[in-house]
Amino acid sequence: MLKSASGTLVNVLRRSLVPATNVCGVLPARRSHGGPVESDEDFDRRYEAFFNRKDIDGWEIRKGMNDLCGMDLVPDPKIIIAAMHACRRVNDYALAVRFIEACKDKCGSKVNEIYPYIIQEIKPALSELGIETPEELGYDKPELALQNVFDM
């Protein structure tokens, strides 16, 4: 009983003698608006210059492609061509084909409109580099698909 009464007395004295300090919270500032806006041409030039660097390595190519795939856009054919050249410089054929697949996937519901245009624009560069499209490699069809039993 004495222990609980003395504990209560200590708390009362502590509150009355030690001034209470108010801790102010830091309010985060939104910095997403009002900043410099990059034009589409500047964006395209920046990524073209990134992929056209002579000292680029496979990790940096993947980083740039991953950044592009994370954005809400379909890369311009100029950027795709620069990425194909970068893949051939580091001798990564599989990465080039997978990036074309990723670009096709980025087309979303407009794949029948956008993807043929992209292939039309990048086809000369693909022929020059010796890179085949996923459709030419047969990657657009499942490899181990079984025939439907109802169609037999």
PDB file of N, CA, C and O in Angstrom, residues 27-85:
ATOM      1  N   LEU A  27       6.237  18.331 -40.436  1.00  0.00           N
ATOM      2  CA  LEU A  27       5.290  18.094 -41.512  1.00  0.00           C
ATOM      3  C   LEU A  27       6.051  17.924 -42.815  1.00  0.00           C
ATOM      4  O   LEU A  27       6.858  18.783 -43.182  1.00  0.00           O
ATOM      5  N   PRO A  28       5.813  16.842 -43.526  1.00  0.00           N
ATOM      6  CA  PRO A  28       6.526  16.648 -44.788  1.00  0.00           C
ATOM      7  C   PRO A  28       6.014  17.621 -45.845  1.00  0.00           C
ATOM      8  O   PRO A  28       4.826  17.935 -45.904  1.00  0.00           O
ATOM      9  N   ALA A  29       6.920  18.102 -46.637  1.00  0.00           N
ATOM     10  CA  ALA A  29       6.543  19.013 -47.719  1.00  0.00           C
ATOM     11  C   ALA A  29       6.409  18.226 -49.007  1.00  0.00           C
ATOM     12  O   ALA A  29       7.230  17.364 -49.306  1.00  0.00           O
ATOM     13  N   ARG A  30       5.384  18.506 -49.765  1.00  0.00           N
ATOM     14  CA  ARG A  30       5.212  17.856 -51.060  1.00  0.00           C
ATOM     15  C   ARG A  30       6.060  18.588 -52.072  1.00  0.00           C
ATOM     16  O   ARG A  30       5.892  19.768 -52.313  1.00  0.00           O
ATOM     17  N   ARG A  31       6.967  17.872 -52.653  1.00  0.00           N
ATOM     18  CA  ARG A  31       7.873  18.482 -53.617  1.00  0.00           C
ATOM     19  C   ARG A  31       7.625  17.963 -55.034  1.00  0.00           C
ATOM     20  O   ARG A  31       8.445  18.131 -55.902  1.00  0.00           O
ATOM     21  N   SER A  32       6.501  17.343 -55.265  1.00  0.00           N
ATOM     22  CA  SER A  32       6.257  16.750 -56.570  1.00  0.00           C
ATOM     23  C   SER A  32       5.679  17.739 -57.577  1.00  0.00           C
ATOM     24  O   SER A  32       5.652  17.452 -58.754  1.00  0.00           O
ATOM     25  N   HIS A  33       5.218  18.868 -57.111  1.00  0.00           N
ATOM     26  CA  HIS A  33       4.599  19.824 -58.021  1.00  0.00           C
ATOM     27  C   HIS A  33       5.440  21.090 -58.091  1.00  0.00           C
ATOM     28  O   HIS A  33       6.089  21.487 -57.136  1.00  0.00           O
ATOM     29  N   GLY A  34       5.407  21.715 -59.219  1.00  0.00           N
ATOM     30  CA  GLY A  34       6.087  22.991 -59.366  1.00  0.00           C
ATOM     31  C   GLY A  34       7.551  22.875 -59.724  1.00  0.00           C
ATOM     32  O   GLY A  34       8.224  23.879 -59.873  1.00  0.00           O
ATOM     33  N   GLY A  35       8.052  21.662 -59.874  1.00  0.00           N
ATOM     34  CA  GLY A  35       9.450  21.470 -60.232  1.00  0.00           C
ATOM     35  C   GLY A  35       9.641  21.562 -61.740  1.00  0.00           C
ATOM     36  O   GLY A  35       8.697  21.758 -62.508  1.00  0.00           O
ATOM     37  N   PRO A  36      10.866  21.412 -62.183  1.00  0.00           N
ATOM     38  CA  PRO A  36      11.107  21.453 -63.630  1.00  0.00           C
ATOM     39  C   PRO A  36      10.456  20.255 -64.317  1.00  0.00           C
ATOM     40  O   PRO A  36      10.481  19.140 -63.804  1.00  0.00           O
ATOM     41  N   VAL A  37       9.868  20.507 -65.455  1.00  0.00           N
ATOM     42  CA  VAL A  37       9.179  19.476 -66.213  1.00  0.00           C
ATOM     43  C   VAL A  37      10.026  19.150 -67.436  1.00  0.00           C
ATOM     44  O   VAL A  37      10.441  20.048 -68.174  1.00  0.00           O
ATOM     45  N   GLU A  38      10.282  17.864 -67.643  1.00  0.00           N
ATOM     46  CA  GLU A  38      11.097  17.422 -68.771  1.00  0.00           C
ATOM     47  C   GLU A  38      10.186  17.175 -69.971  1.00  0.00           C
ATOM     48  O   GLU A  38       9.176  16.478 -69.865  1.00  0.00           O
ATOM     49  N   SER A  39      10.550  17.712 -71.115  1.00  0.00           N
ATOM     50  CA  SER A  39       9.751  17.498 -72.317  1.00  0.00           C
ATOM     51  C   SER A  39       9.978  16.083 -72.842  1.00  0.00           C
ATOM     52  O   SER A  39      10.933  15.401 -72.462  1.00  0.00           O
ATOM     53  N   ASP A  40       9.099  15.644 -73.735  1.00  0.00           N
ATOM     54  CA  ASP A  40       9.226  14.306 -74.313  1.00  0.00           C
ATOM     55  C   ASP A  40      10.530  14.160 -75.093  1.00  0.00           C
ATOM     56  O   ASP A  40      11.177  13.114 -75.038  1.00  0.00           O
ATOM     57  N   GLU A  41      10.918  15.200 -75.810  1.00  0.00           N
ATOM     58  CA  GLU A  41      12.154  15.153 -76.591  1.00  0.00           C
ATOM     59  C   GLU A  41      13.376  15.053 -75.680  1.00  0.00           C
ATOM     60  O   GLU A  41      14.316  14.311 -75.966  1.00  0.00           O
ATOM     61  N   ASP A  42      13.357  15.803 -74.577  1.00  0.00           N
ATOM     62  CA  ASP A  42      14.464  15.732 -73.627  1.00  0.00           C
ATOM     63  C   ASP A  42      14.540  14.350 -72.982  1.00  0.00           C
ATOM     64  O   ASP A  42      15.632  13.812 -72.774  1.00  0.00           O
ATOM     65  N   PHE A  43      13.386  13.776 -72.666  1.00  0.00           N
ATOM     66  CA  PHE A  43      13.332  12.438 -72.089  1.00  0.00           C
ATOM     67  C   PHE A  43      13.937  11.416 -73.054  1.00  0.00           C
ATOM     68  O   PHE A  43      14.771  10.591 -72.667  1.00  0.00           O
ATOM     69  N   ASP A  44      13.507  11.502 -74.333  1.00  0.00           N
ATOM     70  CA  ASP A  44      14.031  10.574 -75.339  1.00  0.00           C
ATOM     71  C   ASP A  44      15.537  10.741 -75.509  1.00  0.00           C
ATOM     72  O   ASP A  44      16.270   9.755 -75.584  1.00  0.00           O
ATOM     73  N   ARG A  45      16.015  11.992 -75.566  1.00  0.00           N
ATOM     74  CA  ARG A  45      17.455  12.241 -75.714  1.00  0.00           C
ATOM     75  C   ARG A  45      18.239  11.715 -74.519  1.00  0.00           C
ATOM     76  O   ARG A  45      19.327  11.159 -74.677  1.00  0.00           O
ATOM     77  N   ARG A  46      17.684  11.877 -73.321  1.00  0.00           N
ATOM     78  CA  ARG A  46      18.376  11.420 -72.116  1.00  0.00           C
ATOM     79  C   ARG A  46      18.559   9.904 -72.127  1.00  0.00           C
ATOM     80  O   ARG A  46      19.648   9.390 -71.862  1.00  0.00           O
ATOM     81  N   TYR A  47      17.504   9.151 -72.463  1.00  0.00           N
ATOM     82  CA  TYR A  47      17.620   7.701 -72.485  1.00  0.00           C
ATOM     83  C   TYR A  47      18.437   7.214 -73.679  1.00  0.00           C
ATOM     84  O   TYR A  47      19.150   6.207 -73.576  1.00  0.00           O
ATOM     85  N   GLU A  48      18.345   7.892 -74.817  1.00  0.00           N
ATOM     86  CA  GLU A  48      19.209   7.534 -75.948  1.00  0.00           C
ATOM     87  C   GLU A  48      20.674   7.709 -75.575  1.00  0.00           C
ATOM     88  O   GLU A  48      21.501   6.832 -75.850  1.00  0.00           O
ATOM     89  N   ALA A  49      20.997   8.826 -74.946  1.00  0.00           N
ATOM     90  CA  ALA A  49      22.381   9.079 -74.536  1.00  0.00           C
ATOM     91  C   ALA A  49      22.823   8.051 -73.489  1.00  0.00           C
ATOM     92  O   ALA A  49      23.980   7.608 -73.502  1.00  0.00           O
ATOM     93  N   PHE A  50      21.911   7.649 -72.604  1.00  0.00           N
ATOM     94  CA  PHE A  50      22.242   6.658 -71.591  1.00  0.00           C
ATOM     95  C   PHE A  50      22.620   5.330 -72.245  1.00  0.00           C
ATOM     96  O   PHE A  50      23.638   4.724 -71.915  1.00  0.00           O
ATOM     97  N   PHE A  51      21.801   4.866 -73.193  1.00  0.00           N
ATOM     98  CA  PHE A  51      22.069   3.577 -73.836  1.00  0.00           C
ATOM     99  C   PHE A  51      23.202   3.658 -74.860  1.00  0.00           C
ATOM    100  O   PHE A  51      23.808   2.636 -75.180  1.00  0.00           O
ATOM    101  N   ASN A  52      23.501   4.836 -75.372  1.00  0.00           N
ATOM    102  CA  ASN A  52      24.568   4.985 -76.367  1.00  0.00           C
ATOM    103  C   ASN A  52      25.951   5.158 -75.752  1.00  0.00           C
ATOM    104  O   ASN A  52      26.925   5.282 -76.493  1.00  0.00           O
ATOM    105  N   ARG A  53      26.042   5.190 -74.431  1.00  0.00           N
ATOM    106  CA  ARG A  53      27.358   5.322 -73.792  1.00  0.00           C
ATOM    107  C   ARG A  53      28.226   4.124 -74.166  1.00  0.00           C
ATOM    108  O   ARG A  53      27.761   2.987 -74.180  1.00  0.00           O
ATOM    109  N   LYS A  54      29.482   4.392 -74.464  1.00  0.00           N
ATOM    110  CA  LYS A  54      30.396   3.320 -74.875  1.00  0.00           C
ATOM    111  C   LYS A  54      30.834   2.456 -73.695  1.00  0.00           C
ATOM    112  O   LYS A  54      31.164   1.294 -73.879  1.00  0.00           O
ATOM    113  N   ASP A  55      30.838   3.011 -72.484  1.00  0.00           N
ATOM    114  CA  ASP A  55      31.321   2.260 -71.323  1.00  0.00           C
ATOM    115  C   ASP A  55      30.186   1.609 -70.519  1.00  0.00           C
ATOM    116  O   ASP A  55      30.397   1.187 -69.386  1.00  0.00           O
ATOM    117  N   ILE A  56      29.014   1.490 -71.097  1.00  0.00           N
ATOM    118  CA  ILE A  56      27.869   0.917 -70.381  1.00  0.00           C
ATOM    119  C   ILE A  56      28.084  -0.589 -70.201  1.00  0.00           C
ATOM    120  O   ILE A  56      28.675  -1.250 -71.058  1.00  0.00           O
ATOM    121  N   ASP A  57      27.640  -1.103 -69.075  1.00  0.00           N
ATOM    122  CA  ASP A  57      27.753  -2.542 -68.837  1.00  0.00           C
ATOM    123  C   ASP A  57      26.349  -3.144 -68.710  1.00  0.00           C
ATOM    124  O   ASP A  57      25.341  -2.444 -68.775  1.00  0.00           O
ATOM    125  N   GLY A  58      26.307  -4.465 -68.576  1.00  0.00           N
ATOM    126  CA  GLY A  58      25.027  -5.175 -68.548  1.00  0.00           C
ATOM    127  C   GLY A  58      24.125  -4.751 -67.408  1.00  0.00           C
ATOM    128  O   GLY A  58      22.904  -4.671 -67.560  1.00  0.00           O
ATOM    129  N   TRP A  59      24.723  -4.471 -66.241  1.00  0.00           N
ATOM    130  CA  TRP A  59      23.921  -4.059 -65.104  1.00  0.00           C
ATOM    131  C   TRP A  59      23.242  -2.721 -65.369  1.00  0.00           C
ATOM    132  O   TRP A  59      22.071  -2.538 -65.054  1.00  0.00           O
ATOM    133  N   GLU A  60      23.989  -1.782 -65.952  1.00  0.00           N
ATOM    134  CA  GLU A  60      23.406  -0.460 -66.241  1.00  0.00           C
ATOM    135  C   GLU A  60      22.329  -0.551 -67.312  1.00  0.00           C
ATOM    136  O   GLU A  60      21.336   0.184 -67.264  1.00  0.00           O
ATOM    137  N   ILE A  61      22.521  -1.425 -68.291  1.00  0.00           N
ATOM    138  CA  ILE A  61      21.485  -1.616 -69.315  1.00  0.00           C
ATOM    139  C   ILE A  61      20.204  -2.120 -68.658  1.00  0.00           C
ATOM    140  O   ILE A  61      19.113  -1.613 -68.918  1.00  0.00           O
ATOM    141  N   ARG A  62      20.341  -3.124 -67.799  1.00  0.00           N
ATOM    142  CA  ARG A  62      19.164  -3.660 -67.101  1.00  0.00           C
ATOM    143  C   ARG A  62      18.505  -2.595 -66.225  1.00  0.00           C
ATOM    144  O   ARG A  62      17.286  -2.529 -66.134  1.00  0.00           O
ATOM    145  N   LYS A  63      19.304  -1.769 -65.578  1.00  0.00           N
ATOM    146  CA  LYS A  63      18.772  -0.690 -64.734  1.00  0.00           C
ATOM    147  C   LYS A  63      17.950   0.281 -65.572  1.00  0.00           C
ATOM    148  O   LYS A  63      16.842   0.652 -65.206  1.00  0.00           O
ATOM    149  N   GLY A  64      18.499   0.704 -66.722  1.00  0.00           N
ATOM    150  CA  GLY A  64      17.765   1.618 -67.599  1.00  0.00           C
ATOM    151  C   GLY A  64      16.486   1.004 -68.132  1.00  0.00           C
ATOM    152  O   GLY A  64      15.435   1.654 -68.176  1.00  0.00           O
ATOM    153  N   MET A  65      16.557  -0.263 -68.526  1.00  0.00           N
ATOM    154  CA  MET A  65      15.359  -0.944 -69.029  1.00  0.00           C
ATOM    155  C   MET A  65      14.324  -1.114 -67.927  1.00  0.00           C
ATOM    156  O   MET A  65      13.124  -0.955 -68.169  1.00  0.00           O
ATOM    157  N   ASN A  66      14.773  -1.441 -66.732  1.00  0.00           N
ATOM    158  CA  ASN A  66      13.860  -1.583 -65.602  1.00  0.00           C
ATOM    159  C   ASN A  66      13.187  -0.254 -65.271  1.00  0.00           C
ATOM    160  O   ASN A  66      11.989  -0.211 -64.970  1.00  0.00           O
ATOM    161  N   ASP A  67      13.948   0.832 -65.324  1.00  0.00           N
ATOM    162  CA  ASP A  67      13.355   2.153 -65.089  1.00  0.00           C
ATOM    163  C   ASP A  67      12.293   2.458 -66.134  1.00  0.00           C
ATOM    164  O   ASP A  67      11.216   2.972 -65.814  1.00  0.00           O
ATOM    165  N   LEU A  68      12.588   2.163 -67.399  1.00  0.00           N
ATOM    166  CA  LEU A  68      11.613   2.411 -68.468  1.00  0.00           C
ATOM    167  C   LEU A  68      10.365   1.550 -68.291  1.00  0.00           C
ATOM    168  O   LEU A  68       9.251   2.018 -68.510  1.00  0.00           O
ATOM    169  N   CYS A  69      10.554   0.296 -67.898  1.00  0.00           N
ATOM    170  CA  CYS A  69       9.404  -0.595 -67.718  1.00  0.00           C
ATOM    171  C   CYS A  69       8.561  -0.189 -66.518  1.00  0.00           C
ATOM    172  O   CYS A  69       7.376  -0.495 -66.460  1.00  0.00           O
ATOM    173  N   GLY A  70       9.153   0.509 -65.572  1.00  0.00           N
ATOM    174  CA  GLY A  70       8.409   0.957 -64.398  1.00  0.00           C
ATOM    175  C   GLY A  70       7.607   2.216 -64.634  1.00  0.00           C
ATOM    176  O   GLY A  70       6.796   2.597 -63.796  1.00  0.00           O
ATOM    177  N   MET A  71       7.831   2.876 -65.756  1.00  0.00           N
ATOM    178  CA  MET A  71       7.107   4.114 -66.049  1.00  0.00           C
ATOM    179  C   MET A  71       5.832   3.805 -66.815  1.00  0.00           C
ATOM    180  O   MET A  71       5.688   2.751 -67.429  1.00  0.00           O
ATOM    181  N   ASP A  72       4.927   4.760 -66.781  1.00  0.00           N
ATOM    182  CA  ASP A  72       3.648   4.610 -67.460  1.00  0.00           C
ATOM    183  C   ASP A  72       3.778   5.127 -68.887  1.00  0.00           C
ATOM    184  O   ASP A  72       3.202   6.150 -69.251  1.00  0.00           O
ATOM    185  N   LEU A  73       4.562   4.419 -69.685  1.00  0.00           N
ATOM    186  CA  LEU A  73       4.772   4.820 -71.073  1.00  0.00           C
ATOM    187  C   LEU A  73       5.292   3.644 -71.873  1.00  0.00           C
ATOM    188  O   LEU A  73       5.752   2.656 -71.316  1.00  0.00           O
ATOM    189  N   VAL A  74       5.187   3.762 -73.193  1.00  0.00           N
ATOM    190  CA  VAL A  74       5.814   2.816 -74.099  1.00  0.00           C
ATOM    191  C   VAL A  74       7.029   3.537 -74.671  1.00  0.00           C
ATOM    192  O   VAL A  74       6.904   4.643 -75.195  1.00  0.00           O
ATOM    193  N   PRO A  75       8.228   2.950 -74.549  1.00  0.00           N
ATOM    194  CA  PRO A  75       9.421   3.656 -75.040  1.00  0.00           C
ATOM    195  C   PRO A  75       9.341   3.958 -76.527  1.00  0.00           C
ATOM    196  O   PRO A  75       8.806   3.173 -77.312  1.00  0.00           O
ATOM    197  N   ASP A  76       9.891   5.088 -76.902  1.00  0.00           N
ATOM    198  CA  ASP A  76       9.957   5.485 -78.302  1.00  0.00           C
ATOM    199  C   ASP A  76      10.871   4.524 -79.053  1.00  0.00           C
ATOM    200  O   ASP A  76      11.837   4.007 -78.482  1.00  0.00           O
ATOM    201  N   PRO A  77      10.602   4.259 -80.344  1.00  0.00           N
ATOM    202  CA  PRO A  77      11.485   3.356 -81.101  1.00  0.00           C
ATOM    203  C   PRO A  77      12.961   3.782 -81.090  1.00  0.00           C
ATOM    204  O   PRO A  77      13.841   2.924 -81.113  1.00  0.00           O
ATOM    205  N   LYS A  78      13.239   5.088 -81.001  1.00  0.00           N
ATOM    206  CA  LYS A  78      14.635   5.532 -80.938  1.00  0.00           C
ATOM    207  C   LYS A  78      15.319   5.004 -79.688  1.00  0.00           C
ATOM    208  O   LYS A  78      16.486   4.605 -79.733  1.00  0.00           O
ATOM    209  N   ILE A  79      14.606   4.985 -78.575  1.00  0.00           N
ATOM    210  CA  ILE A  79      15.161   4.476 -77.326  1.00  0.00           C
ATOM    211  C   ILE A  79      15.358   2.965 -77.417  1.00  0.00           C
ATOM    212  O   ILE A  79      16.383   2.430 -76.968  1.00  0.00           O
ATOM    213  N   ILE A  80      14.402   2.263 -78.020  1.00  0.00           N
ATOM    214  CA  ILE A  80      14.511   0.809 -78.157  1.00  0.00           C
ATOM    215  C   ILE A  80      15.706   0.450 -79.029  1.00  0.00           C
ATOM    216  O   ILE A  80      16.463  -0.484 -78.715  1.00  0.00           O
ATOM    217  N   ILE A  81      15.910   1.190 -80.121  1.00  0.00           N
ATOM    218  CA  ILE A  81      17.050   0.931 -80.998  1.00  0.00           C
ATOM    219  C   ILE A  81      18.358   1.159 -80.250  1.00  0.00           C
ATOM    220  O   ILE A  81      19.297   0.349 -80.349  1.00  0.00           O
ATOM    221  N   ALA A  82      18.438   2.238 -79.476  1.00  0.00           N
ATOM    222  CA  ALA A  82      19.651   2.499 -78.691  1.00  0.00           C
ATOM    223  C   ALA A  82      19.883   1.376 -77.679  1.00  0.00           C
ATOM    224  O   ALA A  82      21.028   0.946 -77.466  1.00  0.00           O
ATOM    225  N   ALA A  83      18.812   0.860 -77.081  1.00  0.00           N
ATOM    226  CA  ALA A  83      18.939  -0.238 -76.130  1.00  0.00           C
ATOM    227  C   ALA A  83      19.397  -1.517 -76.832  1.00  0.00           C
ATOM    228  O   ALA A  83      20.205  -2.275 -76.278  1.00  0.00           O
ATOM    229  N   MET A  84      18.925  -1.755 -78.057  1.00  0.00           N
ATOM    230  CA  MET A  84      19.355  -2.942 -78.810  1.00  0.00           C
ATOM    231  C   MET A  84      20.850  -2.869 -79.125  1.00  0.00           C
ATOM    232  O   MET A  84      21.571  -3.861 -79.012  1.00  0.00           O
ATOM    233  N   HIS A  85      21.314  -1.688 -79.511  1.00  0.00           N
ATOM    234  CA  HIS A  85      22.746  -1.502 -79.773  1.00  0.00           C
ATOM    235  C   HIS A  85      23.561  -1.740 -78.501  1.00  0.00           C
ATOM    236  O   HIS A  85      24.635  -2.354 -78.549  1.00  0.00           O
TER     237      HIS A  85
END
